[in-house]
Amino acid sequence: MEFVDLQHAEPIEAWRANRANAWARPTSGICHGFVQANLVMLPQDDAFDFMRFAQRNPKPCPILEVTDAGDPEPKLTAPGADLRTDLPKYSVYREGALVEERSDVVDLWTDDMVAFLLGCSFSFEHLLLDAGLPIRHIDQGINGPVYLSNRECVPAGQFRGKLVVSMRPMPPDRVAEAVTITHAHPEVHGGPVHIGSPEKLGIDNVDEPDWGERVRMEPGDVPVFWACGVTPQQAAIEAKTELMITHSTGHMFVTGMRIDSE
Amino acid sequence: MEFVDLQHAEPIEAWRANRANAWARPTSGICHGFVQANLVMLPQDDAFDFMRFAQRNPKPCPILEVTDAGDPEPKLTAPGADLRTDLPKYSVYREGALVEERSDVVDLWTDDMVAFLLGCSFSFEHLLLDAGLPIRHIDQGINGPVYLSNRECVPAGQFRGKLVVSMRPMPPDRVAEAVTITHAHPEVHGGPVHIGSPEKLGIDNVDEPDWGERVRMEPGDVPVFWACGVTPQQAAIEAKTELMITHSTGHMFVTGMRIDSE
């Protein structure tokens, strides 16, 4: 099957391509202007505590939609999509351990499962680029650096852990714009959680990220840190829930929500 | 016991006064500058669906906090408070019927109960008044009018129903300000859901509200409608949940959150 070009595609084209397994790549840069989402699927018994965890930690876990148990269609944010098939790659965790990656999870989804869509920063990167701000890791063709910070999230039930943050270096004269633009979008993590001093977040060396890759900073660049959607996934891994299905890193779900709409 | 004056009090003074049953009146206008909240308490079995209902209908149901089952302290928005005692008046519903009003619910609260705090428009009325906008029902010393609209909420489990709206008449040259100010506060219902034509909301006669009282409009006034916190309570009444405890009308919970802070 031929691979398709999805950069300016409508979300429904991305869903169809994934359903047909015609797109197995990361989703950064596809369906320009649409909100992308982190996916977390959990059994109903764990899902209420997880929803409380997300509500208590809205910066890393902005809730876009929570499905009814057994319903794989996100009726509000992506009517017509099927969360069991419409992502390029899934990760399956059992008791906190990654056991498998696959292209669909039809046979794992039961009437007992609940799906969460949480906002992803791929979406606000569009906005920063549109405003002419540099995204160094995109320019350098790498996955941006992500760190485990020293800030505790507010726990809920068995879900607890430290805040995970992404970092984007910004020229000092563009930092204020980066704040203003992202602050207006709480649905995709909102404004930065910290600017300037990695050590205040417990990060000794910005060149040694816990996830992603080292980004090369330009002279004068200020490190700007945002809450990251890895946070809730990490909290669920540490909670060792019996079963958890997520998107695979970078292989997000594209919603039907436009980033600039309410 | 003497009644206290709480207009410029700190929330902790309101909690203490209520705990001692020294304040049995509505909370409109007390603790100036602090967010007031609707209270809904439900058994754990109903609570997850109710949380989904609130998340799917954020304008009428802005979630401020959801407690752990059995924990009556809203640790994030009002640390130190006790939701079983710190409101002036509670309503107890069984299978959708109001069976009792009381000054505390200590003996009804069990390890199985979950408390929801949802933002209340008393809070944004402070902001409108501070900006010099008229609130006609306050000037006229009445409870503002509230209507059942013709707009369906997004259902979740057994929770479903029509959107309930409050109406505040505004002089035409102040409507834009009323929109801008409230739009900036999604935690207390955000901007209006409709301006100008009651019939578009299925309201035939603004002088016959479903709750509250008829408000006298000044010449030229435009009716401005906001989503109302009666919506989720009404959805839970119609769902005929085995047990539901709420604040009594107008007798809200005062949180420790300042309205002008994030």
Short mmCIF file of C-alpha atoms in Angstrom, two decimals:
data_model
loop_
_atom_site.label_atom_id
_atom_site.label_comp_id
_atom_site.label_asym_id
_atom_site.label_seq_id
_atom_site.Cartn_x
_atom_site.Cartn_y
_atom_site.Cartn_z
CA MET A 1 0.00 0.00 0.00
CA GLU A 2 1.25 3.46 -0.82
CA PHE A 3 2.07 5.88 1.95
CA VAL A 4 0.04 9.06 1.92
CA ASP A 5 1.04 12.68 2.50
CA LEU A 6 -0.91 13.95 5.49
CA GLN A 7 0.68 17.33 6.16
CA HIS A 8 -2.35 19.34 5.12
CA ALA A 9 -4.85 16.49 5.35
CA GLU A 10 -8.16 16.57 7.16
CA PRO A 11 -8.24 14.40 10.30
CA ILE A 12 -10.57 11.90 8.63
CA GLU A 13 -7.84 11.15 6.08
CA ALA A 14 -5.38 10.43 8.89
CA TRP A 15 -7.92 8.15 10.61
CA ARG A 16 -8.53 6.24 7.38
CA ALA A 17 -4.82 5.94 6.60
CA ASN A 18 -4.16 4.56 10.06
CA ARG A 19 -7.13 2.22 9.88
CA ALA A 20 -5.64 0.81 6.67
CA ASN A 21 -2.16 0.78 8.25
CA ALA A 22 -0.98 3.11 5.49
CA TRP A 23 0.72 5.51 7.91
CA ALA A 24 3.09 4.01 10.47
CA ARG A 25 5.08 7.14 11.21
CA PRO A 26 5.05 9.79 13.97
CA THR A 27 2.33 12.41 13.60
CA SER A 28 4.40 15.54 14.20
CA GLY A 29 3.48 18.06 11.51
CA ILE A 30 0.48 16.21 10.04
CA CYS A 31 -3.04 17.65 9.69
CA HIS A 32 -1.81 21.21 10.19
CA GLY A 33 -4.06 23.21 12.51
CA PHE A 34 -5.77 20.30 14.29
CA VAL A 35 -5.28 19.38 17.94
CA GLN A 36 -3.34 16.17 18.49
CA ALA A 37 -3.94 14.07 21.58
CA ASN A 38 -2.25 11.62 23.92
CA LEU A 39 -4.25 8.39 24.26
CA VAL A 40 -4.60 6.41 27.49
CA MET A 41 -6.98 3.43 27.70
CA LEU A 42 -7.70 1.85 31.09
CA PRO A 43 -10.18 -0.59 32.61
CA GLN A 44 -13.21 1.17 34.12
CA ASP A 45 -12.05 0.30 37.67
CA ASP A 46 -8.92 2.42 37.29
CA ALA A 47 -10.42 5.08 35.07
CA PHE A 48 -12.19 7.26 37.66
CA ASP A 49 -9.02 7.68 39.74
CA PHE A 50 -7.11 8.43 36.55
CA MET A 51 -9.67 11.09 35.60
CA ARG A 52 -9.27 12.65 39.04
CA PHE A 53 -5.48 12.59 38.57
CA ALA A 54 -5.87 14.41 35.25
CA GLN A 55 -8.33 16.97 36.67
CA ARG A 56 -5.98 17.72 39.58
CA ASN A 57 -2.99 18.18 37.27
CA PRO A 58 -4.45 20.10 34.34
CA LYS A 59 -1.16 21.44 32.96
CA PRO A 60 0.36 18.03 32.14
CA CYS A 61 -3.05 16.34 31.69
CA PRO A 62 -5.53 18.60 29.86
CA ILE A 63 -8.61 16.42 29.40
CA LEU A 64 -10.05 16.69 25.90
CA GLU A 65 -12.45 13.76 26.13
CA VAL A 66 -13.27 10.69 28.22
CA THR A 67 -15.31 8.02 26.45
CA ASP A 68 -18.06 5.91 27.93
CA ALA A 69 -16.86 2.42 28.89
CA GLY A 70 -16.80 0.23 25.80
CA ASP A 71 -17.32 3.09 23.32
CA PRO A 72 -14.25 3.55 21.10
CA GLU A 73 -15.64 6.66 19.34
CA PRO A 74 -14.63 10.05 20.74
CA LYS A 75 -18.00 11.58 19.91
CA LEU A 76 -17.16 15.14 20.95
CA THR A 77 -13.67 15.73 19.66
CA ALA A 78 -13.53 13.33 16.70
CA PRO A 79 -16.95 11.99 15.69
CA GLY A 80 -16.59 9.09 13.27
CA ALA A 81 -13.14 8.05 14.48
CA ASP A 82 -12.34 4.70 16.12
CA LEU A 83 -9.70 4.86 18.82
CA ARG A 84 -8.95 1.13 18.44
CA THR A 85 -7.58 1.53 14.92
CA ASP A 86 -7.09 5.19 14.01
CA LEU A 87 -3.67 5.82 15.55
CA PRO A 88 -0.44 4.80 13.76
CA LYS A 89 1.01 2.83 16.68
CA TYR A 90 -0.05 1.64 20.13
CA SER A 91 1.89 0.55 23.22
CA VAL A 92 0.43 -2.13 25.48
CA TYR A 93 1.44 -2.17 29.16
CA ARG A 94 0.66 -4.92 31.66
CA GLU A 95 1.35 -4.20 35.32
CA GLY A 96 3.50 -1.25 34.32
CA ALA A 97 5.68 -3.12 31.80
CA LEU A 98 5.62 -2.45 28.05
CA VAL A 99 4.76 -5.84 26.56
CA GLU A 100 3.92 -5.02 22.96
CA GLU A 101 3.62 -2.38 20.24
CA ARG A 102 0.98 -2.84 17.55
CA SER A 103 -0.96 -1.08 14.80
CA ASP A 104 -4.43 -1.68 16.29
CA VAL A 105 -5.95 -2.85 19.58
CA VAL A 106 -9.34 -4.14 18.41
CA ASP A 107 -8.98 -7.45 20.24
CA LEU A 108 -7.84 -5.82 23.52
CA TRP A 109 -10.68 -3.30 23.72
CA THR A 110 -13.60 -4.60 25.79
CA ASP A 111 -16.86 -3.20 27.15
CA ASP A 112 -14.94 -2.48 30.32
CA MET A 113 -12.36 -0.13 28.76
CA VAL A 114 -12.40 3.69 28.94
CA ALA A 115 -10.35 5.90 26.61
CA PHE A 116 -8.84 9.26 27.59
CA LEU A 117 -7.68 11.88 25.11
CA LEU A 118 -5.31 14.43 26.64
CA GLY A 119 -3.96 17.49 24.79
CA CYS A 120 -0.52 17.20 23.18
CA SER A 121 2.08 19.90 22.61
CA PHE A 122 2.49 19.01 18.91
CA SER A 123 -0.56 21.23 18.57
CA PHE A 124 0.91 24.36 20.11
CA GLU A 125 4.11 23.93 18.14
CA HIS A 126 2.02 24.74 15.04
CA LEU A 127 1.06 28.03 16.67
CA LEU A 128 4.61 28.91 17.66
CA LEU A 129 5.83 28.17 14.13
CA ASP A 130 3.00 30.20 12.60
CA ALA A 131 4.11 33.15 14.77
CA GLY A 132 7.64 32.81 13.43
CA LEU A 133 9.17 31.40 16.62
CA PRO A 134 11.92 28.83 16.16
CA ILE A 135 11.41 25.24 17.32
CA ARG A 136 15.02 24.10 17.57
CA HIS A 137 14.32 20.37 17.69
CA ILE A 138 12.27 20.56 14.49
CA ASP A 139 15.06 22.57 12.78
CA GLN A 140 17.55 19.96 13.96
CA GLY A 141 15.36 17.05 12.89
CA ILE A 142 15.29 15.38 16.29
CA ASN A 143 12.74 14.48 18.98
CA GLY A 144 12.70 17.30 21.53
CA PRO A 145 14.18 16.72 24.99
CA VAL A 146 11.88 15.67 27.84
CA TYR A 147 12.82 15.50 31.54
CA LEU A 148 11.51 14.13 34.82
CA SER A 149 11.28 17.21 37.07
CA ASN A 150 11.40 17.36 40.88
CA ARG A 151 7.80 18.64 41.15
CA GLU A 152 5.28 16.21 42.62
CA CYS A 153 1.93 15.92 40.90
CA VAL A 154 -1.20 15.94 43.04
CA PRO A 155 -1.96 12.22 43.54
CA ALA A 156 -5.31 10.46 43.02
CA GLY A 157 -5.79 6.87 44.15
CA GLN A 158 -2.82 4.82 42.97
CA PHE A 159 -1.80 7.46 40.42
CA ARG A 160 1.12 9.62 41.54
CA GLY A 161 4.52 10.77 40.38
CA LYS A 162 6.70 13.66 39.30
CA LEU A 163 5.82 16.22 36.64
CA VAL A 164 7.43 15.46 33.26
CA VAL A 165 8.46 18.54 31.23
CA SER A 166 9.44 19.27 27.65
CA MET A 167 12.00 21.97 26.85
CA ARG A 168 12.21 24.32 23.88
CA PRO A 169 15.06 26.82 23.70
CA MET A 170 13.85 30.31 22.76
CA PRO A 171 15.77 33.45 21.82
CA PRO A 172 15.41 35.84 24.78
CA ASP A 173 13.45 38.40 22.76
CA ARG A 174 10.83 35.78 21.80
CA VAL A 175 10.18 34.22 25.23
CA ALA A 176 7.27 36.54 26.04
CA GLU A 177 5.51 35.60 22.80
CA ALA A 178 6.03 31.92 23.49
CA VAL A 179 4.36 32.42 26.87
CA THR A 180 1.44 34.46 25.55
CA ILE A 181 0.66 32.11 22.68
CA THR A 182 0.74 28.91 24.72
CA HIS A 183 -0.97 30.45 27.77
CA ALA A 184 -4.05 30.99 25.58
CA HIS A 185 -4.26 27.21 24.96
CA PRO A 186 -4.77 25.38 28.27
CA GLU A 187 -6.20 22.46 26.25
CA VAL A 188 -2.66 21.68 25.03
CA HIS A 189 -0.70 22.28 28.28
CA GLY A 190 -1.02 26.09 28.41
CA GLY A 191 1.86 28.40 29.34
CA PRO A 192 5.32 27.28 30.51
CA VAL A 193 5.79 25.85 34.00
CA HIS A 194 9.29 27.31 34.24
CA ILE A 195 11.66 29.58 32.33
CA GLY A 196 15.40 29.87 32.62
CA SER A 197 16.82 27.71 35.42
CA PRO A 198 16.72 23.96 34.79
CA GLU A 199 18.17 23.35 38.29
CA LYS A 200 14.99 24.78 39.84
CA LEU A 201 13.19 21.82 38.28
CA GLY A 202 15.85 19.40 39.54
CA ILE A 203 17.42 19.08 36.09
CA ASP A 204 21.20 19.02 36.55
CA ASN A 205 22.12 18.81 32.90
CA VAL A 206 19.81 19.87 30.08
CA ASP A 207 22.03 17.92 27.68
CA GLU A 208 20.96 14.64 29.27
CA PRO A 209 17.19 14.38 28.79
CA ASP A 210 15.26 11.43 30.26
CA TRP A 211 13.30 11.02 27.01
CA GLY A 212 13.83 12.38 23.50
CA GLU A 213 17.13 13.82 22.36
CA ARG A 214 19.59 16.53 23.33
CA VAL A 215 18.75 19.80 21.56
CA ARG A 216 21.51 22.20 20.49
CA MET A 217 20.89 25.67 21.96
CA GLU A 218 21.83 28.79 19.97
CA PRO A 219 23.88 31.48 21.74
CA GLY A 220 21.68 33.41 24.16
CA ASP A 221 18.81 30.87 24.02
CA VAL A 222 16.71 30.59 27.19
CA PRO A 223 15.40 27.12 28.13
CA VAL A 224 11.60 27.21 28.36
CA PHE A 225 9.84 24.29 30.05
CA TRP A 226 6.27 23.13 29.48
CA ALA A 227 4.28 20.40 31.25
CA CYS A 228 4.32 17.26 29.14
CA GLY A 229 1.76 14.57 28.32
CA VAL A 230 4.25 11.86 29.29
CA THR A 231 3.34 12.75 32.91
CA PRO A 232 0.02 10.85 33.14
CA GLN A 233 1.37 7.89 31.17
CA GLN A 234 4.33 7.69 33.56
CA ALA A 235 1.99 7.91 36.58
CA ALA A 236 -0.05 5.00 35.18
CA ILE A 237 3.08 2.96 34.48
CA GLU A 238 4.22 3.50 38.07
CA ALA A 239 0.76 2.57 39.35
CA LYS A 240 1.29 -0.83 37.62
CA THR A 241 -2.31 -0.98 36.42
CA GLU A 242 -3.26 -4.42 35.19
CA LEU A 243 -3.68 -3.18 31.60
CA MET A 244 -2.98 0.16 29.95
CA ILE A 245 -2.95 0.95 26.25
CA THR A 246 -1.40 4.21 25.02
CA HIS A 247 -0.30 5.78 21.76
CA SER A 248 3.36 4.95 21.06
CA THR A 249 5.74 7.89 21.56
CA GLY A 250 5.13 10.52 18.90
CA HIS A 251 2.36 8.50 17.24
CA MET A 252 -0.54 10.60 18.46
CA PHE A 253 -4.25 10.70 17.75
CA VAL A 254 -5.38 13.58 15.52
CA THR A 255 -8.67 15.03 16.77
CA GLY A 256 -11.22 16.92 14.69
CA MET A 257 -10.75 20.04 16.88
CA ARG A 258 -9.06 23.02 15.30
CA ILE A 259 -6.34 24.49 17.48
CA ASP A 260 -7.58 28.06 17.00
CA SER A 261 -11.22 27.34 17.82
CA GLU A 262 -12.74 27.20 21.30
CA MET B 1 -25.30 32.74 68.90
CA GLU B 2 -24.64 36.04 67.20
CA PHE B 3 -24.68 36.26 63.42
CA VAL B 4 -21.45 37.40 61.88
CA ASP B 5 -20.77 39.83 59.04
CA LEU B 6 -18.98 37.95 56.29
CA GLN B 7 -18.95 40.43 53.42
CA HIS B 8 -15.21 40.99 53.50
CA ALA B 9 -14.36 37.88 55.49
CA GLU B 10 -11.72 35.29 54.61
CA PRO B 11 -13.19 31.92 53.56
CA ILE B 12 -12.00 30.26 56.78
CA GLU B 13 -14.30 32.61 58.73
CA ALA B 14 -17.25 31.52 56.58
CA TRP B 15 -16.36 27.85 57.08
CA ARG B 16 -16.16 28.33 60.87
CA ALA B 17 -19.40 30.30 61.02
CA ASN B 18 -21.19 27.57 59.07
CA ARG B 19 -19.62 24.83 61.16
CA ALA B 20 -21.02 26.56 64.25
CA ASN B 21 -24.35 27.16 62.44
CA ALA B 22 -23.87 30.90 62.94
CA TRP B 23 -24.66 31.74 59.29
CA ALA B 24 -27.84 30.26 57.88
CA ARG B 25 -28.30 32.72 55.02
CA PRO B 26 -27.50 32.73 51.28
CA THR B 27 -23.87 33.41 50.42
CA SER B 28 -24.38 36.02 47.68
CA GLY B 29 -21.96 38.87 48.37
CA ILE B 30 -19.94 37.22 51.15
CA CYS B 31 -16.14 36.77 51.12
CA HIS B 32 -15.68 39.33 48.34
CA GLY B 33 -13.20 38.15 45.70
CA PHE B 34 -13.34 34.41 46.42
CA VAL B 35 -14.78 31.79 44.08
CA GLN B 36 -18.04 30.27 45.29
CA ALA B 37 -19.01 26.74 44.31
CA ASN B 38 -21.99 24.50 43.74
CA LEU B 39 -21.76 21.30 45.78
CA VAL B 40 -22.91 17.87 44.57
CA MET B 41 -22.21 14.74 46.65
CA LEU B 42 -22.89 11.31 45.14
CA PRO B 43 -22.10 7.66 45.88
CA GLN B 44 -18.90 6.47 44.17
CA ASP B 45 -20.92 4.27 41.76
CA ASP B 46 -22.63 7.30 40.21
CA ALA B 47 -19.72 9.70 40.54
CA PHE B 48 -17.63 8.70 37.51
CA ASP B 49 -20.56 9.16 35.12
CA PHE B 50 -21.35 12.47 36.80
CA MET B 51 -17.73 13.59 36.34
CA ARG B 52 -17.95 12.67 32.65
CA PHE B 53 -21.21 14.65 32.40
CA ALA B 54 -19.48 17.68 33.90
CA GLN B 55 -16.42 17.34 31.65
CA ARG B 56 -18.64 17.10 28.55
CA ASN B 57 -20.63 20.18 29.54
CA PRO B 58 -17.98 22.55 30.86
CA LYS B 59 -20.00 25.76 30.55
CA PRO B 60 -22.75 24.76 33.00
CA CYS B 61 -20.47 22.40 34.98
CA PRO B 62 -16.96 23.85 35.42
CA ILE B 63 -15.18 21.32 37.65
CA LEU B 64 -13.20 22.99 40.42
CA GLU B 65 -12.46 19.86 42.44
CA VAL B 66 -13.52 16.23 42.87
CA THR B 67 -12.65 14.66 46.22
CA ASP B 68 -11.45 11.13 46.84
CA ALA B 69 -14.25 8.84 48.03
CA GLY B 70 -14.79 9.36 51.76
CA ASP B 71 -12.60 12.48 52.00
CA PRO B 72 -14.70 15.55 52.88
CA GLU B 73 -11.76 18.00 52.59
CA PRO B 74 -11.34 19.79 49.24
CA LYS B 75 -7.56 19.76 49.53
CA LEU B 76 -6.85 21.79 46.40
CA THR B 77 -9.41 24.56 46.43
CA ALA B 78 -10.14 24.89 50.17
CA PRO B 79 -7.59 23.09 52.35
CA GLY B 80 -8.80 22.86 55.94
CA ALA B 81 -12.49 23.02 55.05
CA ASP B 82 -14.98 20.23 55.71
CA LEU B 83 -17.69 19.88 53.07
CA ARG B 84 -19.99 18.05 55.50
CA THR B 85 -20.40 21.09 57.76
CA ASP B 86 -19.01 24.24 56.15
CA LEU B 87 -21.98 25.25 53.98
CA PRO B 88 -24.94 27.15 55.44
CA LYS B 89 -27.61 24.76 54.16
CA TYR B 90 -27.80 21.38 52.40
CA SER B 91 -30.53 19.67 50.36
CA VAL B 92 -30.85 15.88 50.50
CA TYR B 93 -32.40 14.05 47.53
CA ARG B 94 -33.38 10.40 47.43
CA GLU B 95 -34.29 8.91 44.06
CA GLY B 96 -34.67 12.41 42.65
CA ALA B 97 -36.97 13.75 45.37
CA LEU B 98 -35.97 16.47 47.85
CA VAL B 99 -36.50 14.80 51.21
CA GLU B 100 -34.79 17.16 53.63
CA GLU B 101 -32.87 20.39 54.16
CA ARG B 102 -30.30 20.55 56.96
CA SER B 103 -27.34 22.48 58.33
CA ASP B 104 -24.84 19.61 58.15
CA VAL B 105 -24.60 16.15 56.60
CA VAL B 106 -22.03 14.49 58.86
CA ASP B 107 -24.17 11.40 59.44
CA LEU B 108 -24.97 10.96 55.70
CA TRP B 109 -21.37 11.16 54.49
CA THR B 110 -19.77 7.71 54.19
CA ASP B 111 -16.52 6.29 52.83
CA ASP B 112 -18.41 5.69 49.61
CA MET B 113 -19.33 9.34 48.94
CA VAL B 114 -17.58 11.67 46.45
CA ALA B 115 -17.97 15.47 46.55
CA PHE B 116 -17.92 17.72 43.47
CA LEU B 117 -17.32 21.46 43.57
CA LEU B 118 -18.49 23.26 40.42
CA GLY B 119 -17.97 26.97 39.77
CA CYS B 120 -20.84 29.35 40.57
CA SER B 121 -21.78 32.63 38.90
CA PHE B 122 -21.91 34.51 42.24
CA SER B 123 -18.17 34.75 41.67
CA PHE B 124 -18.32 36.47 38.31
CA GLU B 125 -20.97 38.89 39.54
CA HIS B 126 -18.24 40.36 41.78
CA LEU B 127 -16.19 41.04 38.67
CA LEU B 128 -19.07 42.63 36.75
CA LEU B 129 -19.87 44.88 39.71
CA ASP B 130 -16.21 45.84 40.13
CA ALA B 131 -16.21 46.91 36.46
CA GLY B 132 -19.23 49.14 37.08
CA LEU B 133 -21.74 46.95 35.25
CA PRO B 134 -25.25 46.82 36.71
CA ILE B 135 -26.61 43.54 38.10
CA ARG B 136 -30.33 44.29 38.00
CA HIS B 137 -31.44 41.49 40.32
CA ILE B 138 -29.03 42.67 43.01
CA ASP B 139 -30.26 46.28 42.64
CA GLN B 140 -33.83 45.00 42.89
CA GLY B 141 -33.05 42.79 45.91
CA ILE B 142 -34.34 39.58 44.31
CA ASN B 143 -32.98 36.21 43.23
CA GLY B 144 -32.09 36.45 39.55
CA PRO B 145 -34.22 34.60 36.97
CA VAL B 146 -33.18 31.12 35.82
CA TYR B 147 -34.71 29.17 32.91
CA LEU B 148 -34.73 25.68 31.47
CA SER B 149 -33.53 26.16 27.86
CA ASN B 150 -34.20 23.99 24.82
CA ARG B 151 -30.53 22.99 24.44
CA GLU B 152 -29.68 19.38 25.23
CA CYS B 153 -26.57 18.73 27.30
CA VAL B 154 -24.20 15.99 26.17
CA PRO B 155 -25.32 12.95 28.21
CA ALA B 156 -23.11 10.61 30.25
CA GLY B 157 -24.51 7.38 31.68
CA GLN B 158 -27.84 8.16 33.33
CA PHE B 159 -27.10 11.89 33.49
CA ARG B 160 -28.84 13.92 30.80
CA GLY B 161 -31.09 16.93 30.44
CA LYS B 162 -31.50 20.44 29.11
CA LEU B 163 -29.12 23.31 29.72
CA VAL B 164 -30.30 25.63 32.52
CA VAL B 165 -29.44 29.31 32.03
CA SER B 166 -29.38 32.45 34.16
CA MET B 167 -30.24 35.85 32.67
CA ARG B 168 -28.85 39.29 33.50
CA PRO B 169 -30.19 42.30 31.59
CA MET B 170 -27.38 44.58 30.39
CA PRO B 171 -27.47 48.07 28.86
CA PRO B 172 -26.56 47.63 25.17
CA ASP B 173 -23.35 49.64 25.49
CA ARG B 174 -22.08 47.33 28.27
CA VAL B 175 -22.81 43.93 26.71
CA ALA B 176 -19.34 43.59 25.17
CA GLU B 177 -17.68 44.18 28.54
CA ALA B 178 -19.95 41.62 30.18
CA VAL B 179 -18.82 39.11 27.55
CA THR B 180 -15.11 39.90 27.80
CA ILE B 181 -15.00 39.79 31.59
CA THR B 182 -16.88 36.52 31.99
CA HIS B 183 -15.21 34.87 28.98
CA ALA B 184 -11.90 35.15 30.86
CA HIS B 185 -13.32 33.00 33.68
CA PRO B 186 -14.27 29.55 32.36
CA GLU B 187 -13.99 28.26 35.96
CA VAL B 188 -17.24 30.12 36.77
CA HIS B 189 -19.24 29.40 33.56
CA GLY B 190 -17.25 31.64 31.18
CA GLY B 191 -18.89 33.87 28.56
CA PRO B 192 -22.61 34.00 27.75
CA VAL B 193 -24.27 31.14 25.85
CA HIS B 194 -26.71 33.52 24.17
CA ILE B 195 -27.42 37.24 23.84
CA GLY B 196 -30.63 38.94 22.80
CA SER B 197 -33.32 36.46 21.74
CA PRO B 198 -34.84 34.40 24.55
CA GLU B 199 -36.97 32.51 22.00
CA LYS B 200 -33.80 31.03 20.45
CA LEU B 201 -33.31 29.26 23.78
CA GLY B 202 -36.94 28.15 23.83
CA ILE B 203 -37.87 30.76 26.44
CA ASP B 204 -41.29 32.17 25.49
CA ASN B 205 -41.57 34.70 28.27
CA VAL B 206 -38.57 36.05 30.20
CA ASP B 207 -40.99 37.28 32.86
CA GLU B 208 -41.80 33.70 33.82
CA PRO B 209 -38.56 32.12 34.99
CA ASP B 210 -38.46 28.44 35.99
CA TRP B 211 -36.38 29.28 39.08
CA GLY B 212 -35.64 32.56 40.86
CA GLU B 213 -37.68 35.69 40.28
CA ARG B 214 -38.75 37.96 37.44
CA VAL B 215 -36.22 40.76 36.96
CA ARG B 216 -37.37 44.24 35.84
CA MET B 217 -35.52 45.30 32.68
CA GLU B 218 -34.59 48.94 32.12
CA PRO B 219 -35.45 50.53 28.75
CA GLY B 220 -33.04 49.27 26.07
CA ASP B 221 -31.68 46.42 28.21
CA VAL B 222 -30.51 43.33 26.33
CA PRO B 223 -31.09 39.93 27.96
CA VAL B 224 -27.76 38.12 28.37
CA PHE B 225 -27.84 34.40 29.19
CA TRP B 226 -25.14 32.37 30.94
CA ALA B 227 -24.93 28.62 31.59
CA CYS B 228 -26.08 27.91 35.14
CA GLY B 229 -24.90 25.52 37.85
CA VAL B 230 -28.48 24.31 38.34
CA THR B 231 -27.90 22.24 35.17
CA PRO B 232 -25.90 19.36 36.72
CA GLN B 233 -28.08 19.28 39.83
CA GLN B 234 -31.15 19.03 37.60
CA ALA B 235 -29.53 16.24 35.55
CA ALA B 236 -28.85 14.30 38.76
CA ILE B 237 -32.40 14.84 40.02
CA GLU B 238 -33.75 13.50 36.72
CA ALA B 239 -31.36 10.53 36.90
CA LYS B 240 -33.08 9.66 40.21
CA THR B 241 -29.79 8.66 41.84
CA GLU B 242 -30.31 6.75 45.08
CA LEU B 243 -28.77 9.56 47.14
CA MET B 244 -27.60 13.05 46.25
CA ILE B 245 -26.63 15.86 48.59
CA THR B 246 -26.29 19.42 47.28
CA HIS B 247 -26.00 22.96 48.64
CA SER B 248 -29.44 24.51 49.07
CA THR B 249 -30.27 27.18 46.48
CA GLY B 250 -28.09 30.25 47.01
CA HIS B 251 -26.32 28.68 50.01
CA MET B 252 -23.02 27.96 48.26
CA PHE B 253 -19.60 26.77 49.38
CA VAL B 254 -16.94 29.49 49.52
CA THR B 255 -13.60 28.15 48.25
CA GLY B 256 -10.16 29.49 49.12
CA MET B 257 -9.54 30.36 45.44
CA ARG B 258 -9.38 34.04 44.55
CA ILE B 259 -11.47 34.87 41.49
CA ASP B 260 -8.68 36.90 39.89
CA SER B 261 -5.96 34.30 40.30
CA GLU B 262 -5.30 31.39 37.97
#
